[in-house]
PDB file of N, CA and C in Angstrom:
ATOM      1  N   UNK A  20      75.896 104.638  76.385  1.00 79.00           N
ATOM      2  CA  UNK A  20      76.257 106.032  76.343  1.00 79.00           C
ATOM      3  C   UNK A  20      77.757 106.157  76.048  1.00 79.00           C
ATOM      4  N   UNK A  21      78.095 107.024  75.131  1.00 91.00           N
ATOM      5  CA  UNK A  21      79.498 107.194  74.739  1.00 91.00           C
ATOM      6  C   UNK A  21      80.240 108.066  75.744  1.00 91.00           C
ATOM      7  N   UNK A  22      79.655 109.211  76.088  1.00 94.00           N
ATOM      8  CA  UNK A  22      80.297 110.172  76.984  1.00 94.00           C
ATOM      9  C   UNK A  22      79.574 110.208  78.326  1.00 94.00           C
ATOM     10  N   UNK A  23      80.246 110.742  79.327  1.00 96.00           N
ATOM     11  CA  UNK A  23      79.632 110.898  80.645  1.00 96.00           C
ATOM     12  C   UNK A  23      78.466 111.874  80.555  1.00 96.00           C
ATOM     13  N   UNK A  24      78.662 112.955  79.797  1.00 95.00           N
ATOM     14  CA  UNK A  24      77.603 113.950  79.601  1.00 95.00           C
ATOM     15  C   UNK A  24      77.921 114.765  78.352  1.00 95.00           C
ATOM     16  N   UNK A  25      76.887 115.370  77.793  1.00 93.00           N
ATOM     17  CA  UNK A  25      77.048 116.276  76.657  1.00 93.00           C
ATOM     18  C   UNK A  25      76.785 117.682  77.172  1.00 93.00           C
ATOM     19  N   UNK A  26      77.804 118.499  77.144  1.00 92.00           N
ATOM     20  CA  UNK A  26      77.680 119.861  77.627  1.00 92.00           C
ATOM     21  C   UNK A  26      77.705 120.855  76.484  1.00 92.00           C
ATOM     22  N   UNK A  27      77.497 122.096  76.820  1.00 89.00           N
ATOM     23  CA  UNK A  27      77.580 123.183  75.846  1.00 89.00           C
ATOM     24  C   UNK A  27      78.342 124.315  76.505  1.00 89.00           C
ATOM     25  N   UNK A  28      79.552 124.526  76.059  1.00 92.00           N
ATOM     26  CA  UNK A  28      80.386 125.578  76.635  1.00 92.00           C
ATOM     27  C   UNK A  28      81.395 125.011  77.612  1.00 92.00           C
ATOM     28  N   UNK A  29      82.304 125.882  78.005  1.00 94.00           N
ATOM     29  CA  UNK A  29      83.400 125.505  78.899  1.00 94.00           C
ATOM     30  C   UNK A  29      83.143 126.059  80.300  1.00 94.00           C
ATOM     31  N   UNK A  30      82.836 125.197  81.262  1.00 95.00           N
ATOM     32  CA  UNK A  30      82.538 125.675  82.607  1.00 95.00           C
ATOM     33  C   UNK A  30      83.782 126.028  83.419  1.00 95.00           C
ATOM     34  N   UNK A  31      84.943 125.683  82.935  1.00 96.00           N
ATOM     35  CA  UNK A  31      86.195 125.900  83.653  1.00 96.00           C
ATOM     36  C   UNK A  31      86.788 127.261  83.278  1.00 96.00           C
ATOM     37  N   UNK A  32      87.703 127.764  84.118  1.00 94.00           N
ATOM     38  CA  UNK A  32      88.326 129.063  83.834  1.00 94.00           C
ATOM     39  C   UNK A  32      89.183 129.020  82.565  1.00 94.00           C
ATOM     40  N   UNK A  33      89.340 130.149  81.943  1.00 94.00           N
ATOM     41  CA  UNK A  33      90.180 130.276  80.745  1.00 94.00           C
ATOM     42  C   UNK A  33      91.615 129.885  81.080  1.00 94.00           C
ATOM     43  N   UNK A  34      92.193 129.007  80.268  1.00 94.00           N
ATOM     44  CA  UNK A  34      93.563 128.561  80.540  1.00 94.00           C
ATOM     45  C   UNK A  34      94.599 129.242  79.652  1.00 94.00           C
ATOM     46  N   UNK A  35      94.192 129.817  78.552  1.00 92.00           N
ATOM     47  CA  UNK A  35      95.054 130.594  77.651  1.00 92.00           C
ATOM     48  C   UNK A  35      96.219 129.805  77.069  1.00 92.00           C
ATOM     49  N   UNK A  36      96.049 128.496  76.899  1.00 94.00           N
ATOM     50  CA  UNK A  36      97.093 127.691  76.268  1.00 94.00           C
ATOM     51  C   UNK A  36      97.019 127.849  74.754  1.00 94.00           C
ATOM     52  N   UNK A  37      98.167 128.059  74.139  1.00 90.00           N
ATOM     53  CA  UNK A  37      98.249 128.115  72.685  1.00 90.00           C
ATOM     54  C   UNK A  37      98.410 126.693  72.152  1.00 90.00           C
ATOM     55  N   UNK A  38      98.362 126.551  70.845  1.00 85.00           N
ATOM     56  CA  UNK A  38      98.596 125.237  70.236  1.00 85.00           C
ATOM     57  C   UNK A  38      99.973 124.709  70.610  1.00 85.00           C
ATOM     58  N   UNK A  39     100.950 125.580  70.649  1.00 90.00           N
ATOM     59  CA  UNK A  39     102.311 125.186  71.022  1.00 90.00           C
ATOM     60  C   UNK A  39     102.356 124.717  72.478  1.00 90.00           C
ATOM     61  N   UNK A  40     101.629 125.418  73.361  1.00 94.00           N
ATOM     62  CA  UNK A  40     101.573 125.012  74.771  1.00 94.00           C
ATOM     63  C   UNK A  40     100.938 123.628  74.913  1.00 94.00           C
ATOM     64  N   UNK A  41      99.848 123.390  74.170  1.00 94.00           N
ATOM     65  CA  UNK A  41      99.184 122.081  74.226  1.00 94.00           C
ATOM     66  C   UNK A  41     100.136 120.973  73.794  1.00 94.00           C
ATOM     67  N   UNK A  42     101.006 121.275  72.826  1.00 92.00           N
ATOM     68  CA  UNK A  42     101.942 120.265  72.332  1.00 92.00           C
ATOM     69  C   UNK A  42     102.900 119.800  73.424  1.00 92.00           C
ATOM     70  N   UNK A  43     103.083 120.597  74.462  1.00 94.00           N
ATOM     71  CA  UNK A  43     103.964 120.234  75.574  1.00 94.00           C
ATOM     72  C   UNK A  43     103.261 119.394  76.643  1.00 94.00           C
ATOM     73  N   UNK A  44     101.952 119.220  76.521  1.00 96.00           N
ATOM     74  CA  UNK A  44     101.187 118.397  77.472  1.00 96.00           C
ATOM     75  C   UNK A  44     101.233 116.958  76.959  1.00 96.00           C
ATOM     76  N   UNK A  45     101.832 116.041  77.724  1.00 95.00           N
ATOM     77  CA  UNK A  45     101.959 114.663  77.219  1.00 95.00           C
ATOM     78  C   UNK A  45     100.598 113.970  77.130  1.00 95.00           C
ATOM     79  N   UNK A  46     100.378 113.194  76.057  1.00 96.00           N
ATOM     80  CA  UNK A  46      99.107 112.466  75.951  1.00 96.00           C
ATOM     81  C   UNK A  46      99.056 111.290  76.919  1.00 96.00           C
ATOM     82  N   UNK A  47      97.841 110.967  77.322  1.00 97.00           N
ATOM     83  CA  UNK A  47      97.612 109.793  78.154  1.00 97.00           C
ATOM     84  C   UNK A  47      96.257 109.209  77.779  1.00 97.00           C
ATOM     85  N   UNK A  48      96.002 107.992  78.213  1.00 97.00           N
ATOM     86  CA  UNK A  48      94.726 107.355  77.909  1.00 97.00           C
ATOM     87  C   UNK A  48      93.620 107.929  78.773  1.00 97.00           C
ATOM     88  N   UNK A  49      92.474 108.132  78.140  1.00 98.00           N
ATOM     89  CA  UNK A  49      91.285 108.639  78.824  1.00 98.00           C
ATOM     90  C   UNK A  49      90.099 107.784  78.375  1.00 98.00           C
ATOM     91  N   UNK A  50      89.289 107.393  79.323  1.00 98.00           N
ATOM     92  CA  UNK A  50      88.073 106.629  78.991  1.00 98.00           C
ATOM     93  C   UNK A  50      87.028 107.572  78.404  1.00 98.00           C
ATOM     94  N   UNK A  51      86.422 107.164  77.301  1.00 97.00           N
ATOM     95  CA  UNK A  51      85.394 107.987  76.665  1.00 97.00           C
ATOM     96  C   UNK A  51      84.226 108.258  77.608  1.00 97.00           C
ATOM     97  N   UNK A  52      83.869 107.256  78.422  1.00 97.00           N
ATOM     98  CA  UNK A  52      82.702 107.416  79.304  1.00 97.00           C
ATOM     99  C   UNK A  52      82.983 108.308  80.521  1.00 97.00           C
ATOM    100  N   UNK A  53      84.195 108.850  80.613  1.00 98.00           N
ATOM    101  CA  UNK A  53      84.519 109.804  81.676  1.00 98.00           C
ATOM    102  C   UNK A  53      84.562 111.240  81.158  1.00 98.00           C
ATOM    103  N   UNK A  54      84.362 111.423  79.840  1.00 97.00           N
ATOM    104  CA  UNK A  54      84.458 112.747  79.232  1.00 97.00           C
ATOM    105  C   UNK A  54      83.115 113.462  79.196  1.00 97.00           C
ATOM    106  N   UNK A  55      83.169 114.761  79.428  1.00 97.00           N
ATOM    107  CA  UNK A  55      82.020 115.644  79.250  1.00 97.00           C
ATOM    108  C   UNK A  55      82.367 116.538  78.072  1.00 97.00           C
ATOM    109  N   UNK A  56      81.528 116.554  77.055  1.00 94.00           N
ATOM    110  CA  UNK A  56      81.824 117.370  75.880  1.00 94.00           C
ATOM    111  C   UNK A  56      81.564 118.844  76.188  1.00 94.00           C
ATOM    112  N   UNK A  57      82.238 119.724  75.464  1.00 93.00           N
ATOM    113  CA  UNK A  57      81.984 121.167  75.600  1.00 93.00           C
ATOM    114  C   UNK A  57      81.247 121.687  74.370  1.00 93.00           C
ATOM    115  N   UNK A  58      80.882 120.776  73.482  1.00 86.00           N
ATOM    116  CA  UNK A  58      80.108 121.115  72.287  1.00 86.00           C
ATOM    117  C   UNK A  58      78.973 120.110  72.171  1.00 86.00           C
ATOM    118  N   UNK A  59      77.769 120.612  71.969  1.00 81.00           N
ATOM    119  CA  UNK A  59      76.624 119.714  71.846  1.00 81.00           C
ATOM    120  C   UNK A  59      76.422 119.276  70.398  1.00 81.00           C
ATOM    121  N   UNK A  60      77.017 119.999  69.452  1.00 78.00           N
ATOM    122  CA  UNK A  60      76.823 119.671  68.044  1.00 78.00           C
ATOM    123  C   UNK A  60      78.133 119.393  67.350  1.00 78.00           C
ATOM    124  N   UNK A  61      78.028 118.722  66.211  1.00 71.00           N
ATOM    125  CA  UNK A  61      79.202 118.379  65.412  1.00 71.00           C
ATOM    126  C   UNK A  61      78.803 118.428  63.948  1.00 71.00           C
ATOM    127  N   UNK A  62      79.665 118.984  63.136  1.00 68.00           N
ATOM    128  CA  UNK A  62      79.454 118.996  61.700  1.00 68.00           C
ATOM    129  C   UNK A  62      79.771 117.603  61.166  1.00 68.00           C
ATOM    130  N   UNK A  63      78.778 116.944  60.618  1.00 69.00           N
ATOM    131  CA  UNK A  63      78.958 115.581  60.124  1.00 69.00           C
ATOM    132  C   UNK A  63      80.025 115.522  59.039  1.00 69.00           C
ATOM    133  N   UNK A  64      80.157 116.585  58.243  1.00 69.00           N
ATOM    134  CA  UNK A  64      81.203 116.608  57.220  1.00 69.00           C
ATOM    135  C   UNK A  64      82.596 116.500  57.839  1.00 69.00           C
ATOM    136  N   UNK A  65      82.806 117.151  58.975  1.00 63.00           N
ATOM    137  CA  UNK A  65      84.130 117.081  59.603  1.00 63.00           C
ATOM    138  C   UNK A  65      84.380 115.695  60.198  1.00 63.00           C
ATOM    139  N   UNK A  66      83.334 115.028  60.641  1.00 59.00           N
ATOM    140  CA  UNK A  66      83.487 113.670  61.172  1.00 59.00           C
ATOM    141  C   UNK A  66      83.855 112.691  60.067  1.00 59.00           C
ATOM    142  N   UNK A  67      83.239 112.848  58.922  1.00 62.00           N
ATOM    143  CA  UNK A  67      83.413 111.878  57.845  1.00 62.00           C
ATOM    144  C   UNK A  67      84.538 112.226  56.875  1.00 62.00           C
ATOM    145  N   UNK A  68      85.063 113.438  56.944  1.00 62.00           N
ATOM    146  CA  UNK A  68      86.121 113.846  56.019  1.00 62.00           C
ATOM    147  C   UNK A  68      87.381 113.020  56.241  1.00 62.00           C
ATOM    148  N   UNK A  69      87.977 112.580  55.143  1.00 61.00           N
ATOM    149  CA  UNK A  69      89.182 111.761  55.246  1.00 61.00           C
ATOM    150  C   UNK A  69      90.347 112.535  55.843  1.00 61.00           C
ATOM    151  N   UNK A  70      90.395 113.851  55.620  1.00 57.00           N
ATOM    152  CA  UNK A  70      91.521 114.650  56.110  1.00 57.00           C
ATOM    153  C   UNK A  70      91.186 115.418  57.381  1.00 57.00           C
ATOM    154  N   UNK A  71      90.117 115.018  58.078  1.00 53.00           N
ATOM    155  CA  UNK A  71      89.687 115.785  59.255  1.00 53.00           C
ATOM    156  C   UNK A  71      90.723 115.779  60.368  1.00 53.00           C
ATOM    157  N   UNK A  72      91.589 114.789  60.385  1.00 52.00           N
ATOM    158  CA  UNK A  72      92.631 114.748  61.422  1.00 52.00           C
ATOM    159  C   UNK A  72      93.987 115.193  60.883  1.00 52.00           C
ATOM    160  N   UNK A  73      94.013 115.694  59.651  1.00 51.00           N
ATOM    161  CA  UNK A  73      95.277 116.105  59.033  1.00 51.00           C
ATOM    162  C   UNK A  73      95.798 117.402  59.637  1.00 51.00           C
ATOM    163  N   UNK A  74      94.904 118.348  59.861  1.00 56.00           N
ATOM    164  CA  UNK A  74      95.297 119.647  60.406  1.00 56.00           C
ATOM    165  C   UNK A  74      95.151 119.653  61.919  1.00 56.00           C
ATOM    166  N   UNK A  75      96.036 120.362  62.585  1.00 62.00           N
ATOM    167  CA  UNK A  75      95.927 120.468  64.035  1.00 62.00           C
ATOM    168  C   UNK A  75      96.610 119.321  64.764  1.00 62.00           C
ATOM    169  N   UNK A  76      96.323 119.236  66.047  1.00 68.00           N
ATOM    170  CA  UNK A  76      96.943 118.250  66.924  1.00 68.00           C
ATOM    171  C   UNK A  76      96.380 116.862  66.646  1.00 68.00           C
ATOM    172  N   UNK A  77      97.225 115.860  66.744  1.00 86.00           N
ATOM    173  CA  UNK A  77      96.770 114.481  66.575  1.00 86.00           C
ATOM    174  C   UNK A  77      95.952 113.999  67.764  1.00 86.00           C
ATOM    175  N   UNK A  78      96.136 114.651  68.921  1.00 93.00           N
ATOM    176  CA  UNK A  78      95.458 114.217  70.141  1.00 93.00           C
ATOM    177  C   UNK A  78      94.387 115.219  70.553  1.00 93.00           C
ATOM    178  N   UNK A  79      93.229 114.722  70.977  1.00 94.00           N
ATOM    179  CA  UNK A  79      92.204 115.616  71.520  1.00 94.00           C
ATOM    180  C   UNK A  79      92.719 116.353  72.756  1.00 94.00           C
ATOM    181  N   UNK A  80      92.107 117.485  73.048  1.00 95.00           N
ATOM    182  CA  UNK A  80      92.472 118.283  74.216  1.00 95.00           C
ATOM    183  C   UNK A  80      91.385 118.133  75.274  1.00 95.00           C
ATOM    184  N   UNK A  81      91.808 117.754  76.472  1.00 97.00           N
ATOM    185  CA  UNK A  81      90.898 117.538  77.599  1.00 97.00           C
ATOM    186  C   UNK A  81      91.368 118.410  78.752  1.00 97.00           C
ATOM    187  N   UNK A  82      90.411 119.027  79.430  1.00 97.00           N
ATOM    188  CA  UNK A  82      90.719 119.851  80.600  1.00 97.00           C
ATOM    189  C   UNK A  82      90.116 119.178  81.824  1.00 97.00           C
ATOM    190  N   UNK A  83      90.958 118.932  82.826  1.00 97.00           N
ATOM    191  CA  UNK A  83      90.474 118.391  84.093  1.00 97.00           C
ATOM    192  C   UNK A  83      90.228 119.561  85.026  1.00 97.00           C
ATOM    193  N   UNK A  84      88.991 119.660  85.511  1.00 97.00           N
ATOM    194  CA  UNK A  84      88.615 120.758  86.409  1.00 97.00           C
ATOM    195  C   UNK A  84      87.559 120.269  87.381  1.00 97.00           C
ATOM    196  N   UNK A  85      87.804 120.499  88.642  1.00 96.00           N
ATOM    197  CA  UNK A  85      86.907 120.074  89.726  1.00 96.00           C
ATOM    198  C   UNK A  85      86.579 118.585  89.628  1.00 96.00           C
ATOM    199  N   UNK A  86      87.613 117.790  89.310  1.00 96.00           N
ATOM    200  CA  UNK A  86      87.458 116.345  89.256  1.00 96.00           C
ATOM    201  C   UNK A  86      86.770 115.805  88.014  1.00 96.00           C
ATOM    202  N   UNK A  87      86.411 116.668  87.077  1.00 97.00           N
ATOM    203  CA  UNK A  87      85.736 116.248  85.849  1.00 97.00           C
ATOM    204  C   UNK A  87      86.673 116.415  84.661  1.00 97.00           C
ATOM    205  N   UNK A  88      86.444 115.628  83.615  1.00 98.00           N
ATOM    206  CA  UNK A  88      87.233 115.711  82.391  1.00 98.00           C
ATOM    207  C   UNK A  88      86.375 116.271  81.267  1.00 98.00           C
ATOM    208  N   UNK A  89      86.780 117.437  80.753  1.00 98.00           N
ATOM    209  CA  UNK A  89      86.029 118.125  79.703  1.00 98.00           C
ATOM    210  C   UNK A  89      86.766 118.021  78.374  1.00 98.00           C
ATOM    211  N   UNK A  90      86.095 117.506  77.363  1.00 96.00           N
ATOM    212  CA  UNK A  90      86.662 117.385  76.023  1.00 96.00           C
ATOM    213  C   UNK A  90      86.534 118.737  75.331  1.00 96.00           C
ATOM    214  N   UNK A  91      87.646 119.466  75.304  1.00 94.00           N
ATOM    215  CA  UNK A  91      87.636 120.820  74.749  1.00 94.00           C
ATOM    216  C   UNK A  91      87.759 120.815  73.229  1.00 94.00           C
ATOM    217  N   UNK A  92      88.619 119.945  72.719  1.00 90.00           N
ATOM    218  CA  UNK A  92      88.863 119.905  71.276  1.00 90.00           C
ATOM    219  C   UNK A  92      89.120 118.461  70.868  1.00 90.00           C
ATOM    220  N   UNK A  93      88.552 118.055  69.735  1.00 89.00           N
ATOM    221  CA  UNK A  93      88.762 116.697  69.248  1.00 89.00           C
ATOM    222  C   UNK A  93      87.522 115.828  69.336  1.00 89.00           C
ATOM    223  N   UNK A  94      86.349 116.442  69.339  1.00 89.00           N
ATOM    224  CA  UNK A  94      85.105 115.673  69.426  1.00 89.00           C
ATOM    225  C   UNK A  94      85.004 114.669  68.276  1.00 89.00           C
ATOM    226  N   UNK A  95      85.401 115.071  67.074  1.00 85.00           N
ATOM    227  CA  UNK A  95      85.319 114.142  65.945  1.00 85.00           C
ATOM    228  C   UNK A  95      86.251 112.947  66.139  1.00 85.00           C
ATOM    229  N   UNK A  96      87.416 113.151  66.748  1.00 88.00           N
ATOM    230  CA  UNK A  96      88.326 112.032  67.009  1.00 88.00           C
ATOM    231  C   UNK A  96      87.726 111.080  68.054  1.00 88.00           C
ATOM    232  N   UNK A  97      87.111 111.648  69.081  1.00 92.00           N
ATOM    233  CA  UNK A  97      86.485 110.830  70.119  1.00 92.00           C
ATOM    234  C   UNK A  97      85.331 110.011  69.544  1.00 92.00           C
ATOM    235  N   UNK A  98      84.542 110.615  68.678  1.00 89.00           N
ATOM    236  CA  UNK A  98      83.429 109.876  68.074  1.00 89.00           C
ATOM    237  C   UNK A  98      83.931 108.794  67.128  1.00 89.00           C
ATOM    238  N   UNK A  99      85.001 109.089  66.415  1.00 87.00           N
ATOM    239  CA  UNK A  99      85.584 108.044  65.555  1.00 87.00           C
ATOM    240  C   UNK A  99      86.053 106.862  66.399  1.00 87.00           C
ATOM    241  N   UNK A 100      86.674 107.129  67.549  1.00 91.00           N
ATOM    242  CA  UNK A 100      87.105 106.054  68.444  1.00 91.00           C
ATOM    243  C   UNK A 100      85.891 105.240  68.890  1.00 91.00           C
ATOM    244  N   UNK A 101      84.812 105.911  69.250  1.00 92.00           N
ATOM    245  CA  UNK A 101      83.600 105.219  69.686  1.00 92.00           C
ATOM    246  C   UNK A 101      83.005 104.378  68.558  1.00 92.00           C
ATOM    247  N   UNK A 102      83.018 104.914  67.345  1.00 89.00           N
ATOM    248  CA  UNK A 102      82.491 104.161  66.205  1.00 89.00           C
ATOM    249  C   UNK A 102      83.323 102.915  65.925  1.00 89.00           C
ATOM    250  N   UNK A 103      84.593 102.940  66.305  1.00 92.00           N
ATOM    251  CA  UNK A 103      85.454 101.777  66.156  1.00 92.00           C
ATOM    252  C   UNK A 103      85.423 100.894  67.413  1.00 92.00           C
ATOM    253  N   UNK A 104      84.445 101.160  68.272  1.00 94.00           N
ATOM    254  CA  UNK A 104      84.189 100.397  69.492  1.00 94.00           C
ATOM    255  C   UNK A 104      85.364 100.412  70.461  1.00 94.00           C
ATOM    256  N   UNK A 105      86.091 101.529  70.475  1.00 95.00           N
ATOM    257  CA  UNK A 105      87.156 101.705  71.452  1.00 95.00           C
ATOM    258  C   UNK A 105      86.582 102.395  72.682  1.00 95.00           C
ATOM    259  N   UNK A 106      87.026 102.006  73.856  1.00 95.00           N
ATOM    260  CA  UNK A 106      86.551 102.590  75.106  1.00 95.00           C
ATOM    261  C   UNK A 106      87.455 103.712  75.601  1.00 95.00           C
ATOM    262  N   UNK A 107      88.680 103.774  75.075  1.00 96.00           N
ATOM    263  CA  UNK A 107      89.644 104.794  75.492  1.00 96.00           C
ATOM    264  C   UNK A 107      90.220 105.485  74.272  1.00 96.00           C
ATOM    265  N   UNK A 108      90.765 106.669  74.509  1.00 95.00           N
ATOM    266  CA  UNK A 108      91.515 107.335  73.474  1.00 95.00           C
ATOM    267  C   UNK A 108      92.667 108.081  74.118  1.00 95.00           C
ATOM    268  N   UNK A 109      93.685 108.352  73.344  1.00 96.00           N
ATOM    269  CA  UNK A 109      94.829 109.114  73.838  1.00 96.00           C
ATOM    270  C   UNK A 109      94.526 110.589  73.655  1.00 96.00           C
ATOM    271  N   UNK A 110      94.670 111.346  74.740  1.00 97.00           N
ATOM    272  CA  UNK A 110      94.378 112.780  74.707  1.00 97.00           C
ATOM    273  C   UNK A 110      95.403 113.521  75.558  1.00 97.00           C
ATOM    274  N   UNK A 111      95.578 114.779  75.246  1.00 97.00           N
ATOM    275  CA  UNK A 111      96.396 115.652  76.075  1.00 97.00           C
ATOM    276  C   UNK A 111      95.480 116.190  77.176  1.00 97.00           C
ATOM    277  N   UNK A 112      95.851 115.985  78.435  1.00 97.00           N
ATOM    278  CA  UNK A 112      94.989 116.371  79.560  1.00 97.00           C
ATOM    279  C   UNK A 112      95.666 117.483  80.351  1.00 97.00           C
ATOM    280  N   UNK A 113      95.044 118.651  80.339  1.00 97.00           N
ATOM    281  CA  UNK A 113      95.512 119.791  81.123  1.00 97.00           C
ATOM    282  C   UNK A 113      94.807 119.746  82.477  1.00 97.00           C
ATOM    283  N   UNK A 114      95.567 119.629  83.543  1.00 96.00           N
ATOM    284  CA  UNK A 114      94.997 119.487  84.880  1.00 96.00           C
ATOM    285  C   UNK A 114      94.916 120.861  85.549  1.00 96.00           C
ATOM    286  N   UNK A 115      93.726 121.462  85.550  1.00 96.00           N
ATOM    287  CA  UNK A 115      93.514 122.742  86.225  1.00 96.00           C
ATOM    288  C   UNK A 115      93.288 122.554  87.716  1.00 96.00           C
ATOM    289  N   UNK A 116      93.088 121.306  88.142  1.00 92.00           N
ATOM    290  CA  UNK A 116      92.947 121.005  89.579  1.00 92.00           C
ATOM    291  C   UNK A 116      94.302 121.038  90.284  1.00 92.00           C
ATOM    292  N   UNK A 117      95.362 120.781  89.514  1.00 79.00           N
ATOM    293  CA  UNK A 117      96.705 120.721  90.069  1.00 79.00           C
ATOM    294  C   UNK A 117      97.063 122.066  90.707  1.00 79.00           C
ATOM    295  N   UNK A 118      97.460 122.041  91.953  1.00 59.00           N
ATOM    296  CA  UNK A 118      97.829 123.267  92.638  1.00 59.00           C
ATOM    297  C   UNK A 118      96.662 124.068  93.144  1.00 59.00           C
ATOM    298  N   UNK A 119      95.433 123.597  92.894  1.00 60.00           N
ATOM    299  CA  UNK A 119      94.253 124.342  93.359  1.00 60.00           C
ATOM    300  C   UNK A 119      93.822 123.896  94.752  1.00 60.00           C
ATOM    301  N   UNK A 120      94.562 122.975  95.339  1.00 48.00           N
ATOM    302  CA  UNK A 120      94.184 122.442  96.650  1.00 48.00           C
ATOM    303  C   UNK A 120      94.764 123.273  97.774  1.00 48.00           C
TER     304      UNK A 120
END
């Protein structure tokens, strides 16, 4: 199994981060098998396109909420890592658990 689970939708509260805000979140390593996807489907053309990682952030966006890691953006990058038999990938992780205690 590549991911911990395949989900549909975002179960966590709206965080309202812009692309610029995400750029301020430092990337860190995340294990693929700890991620829960927020999309059940993927356009195969976007996975296979040579320029699919040209636009947007170089790092996937992950939201930590209630102890779980949700892959919000960058599913094609995560699948490419898995196809290259990598167990981890670098992602920007927004911790919504922080301060919620």
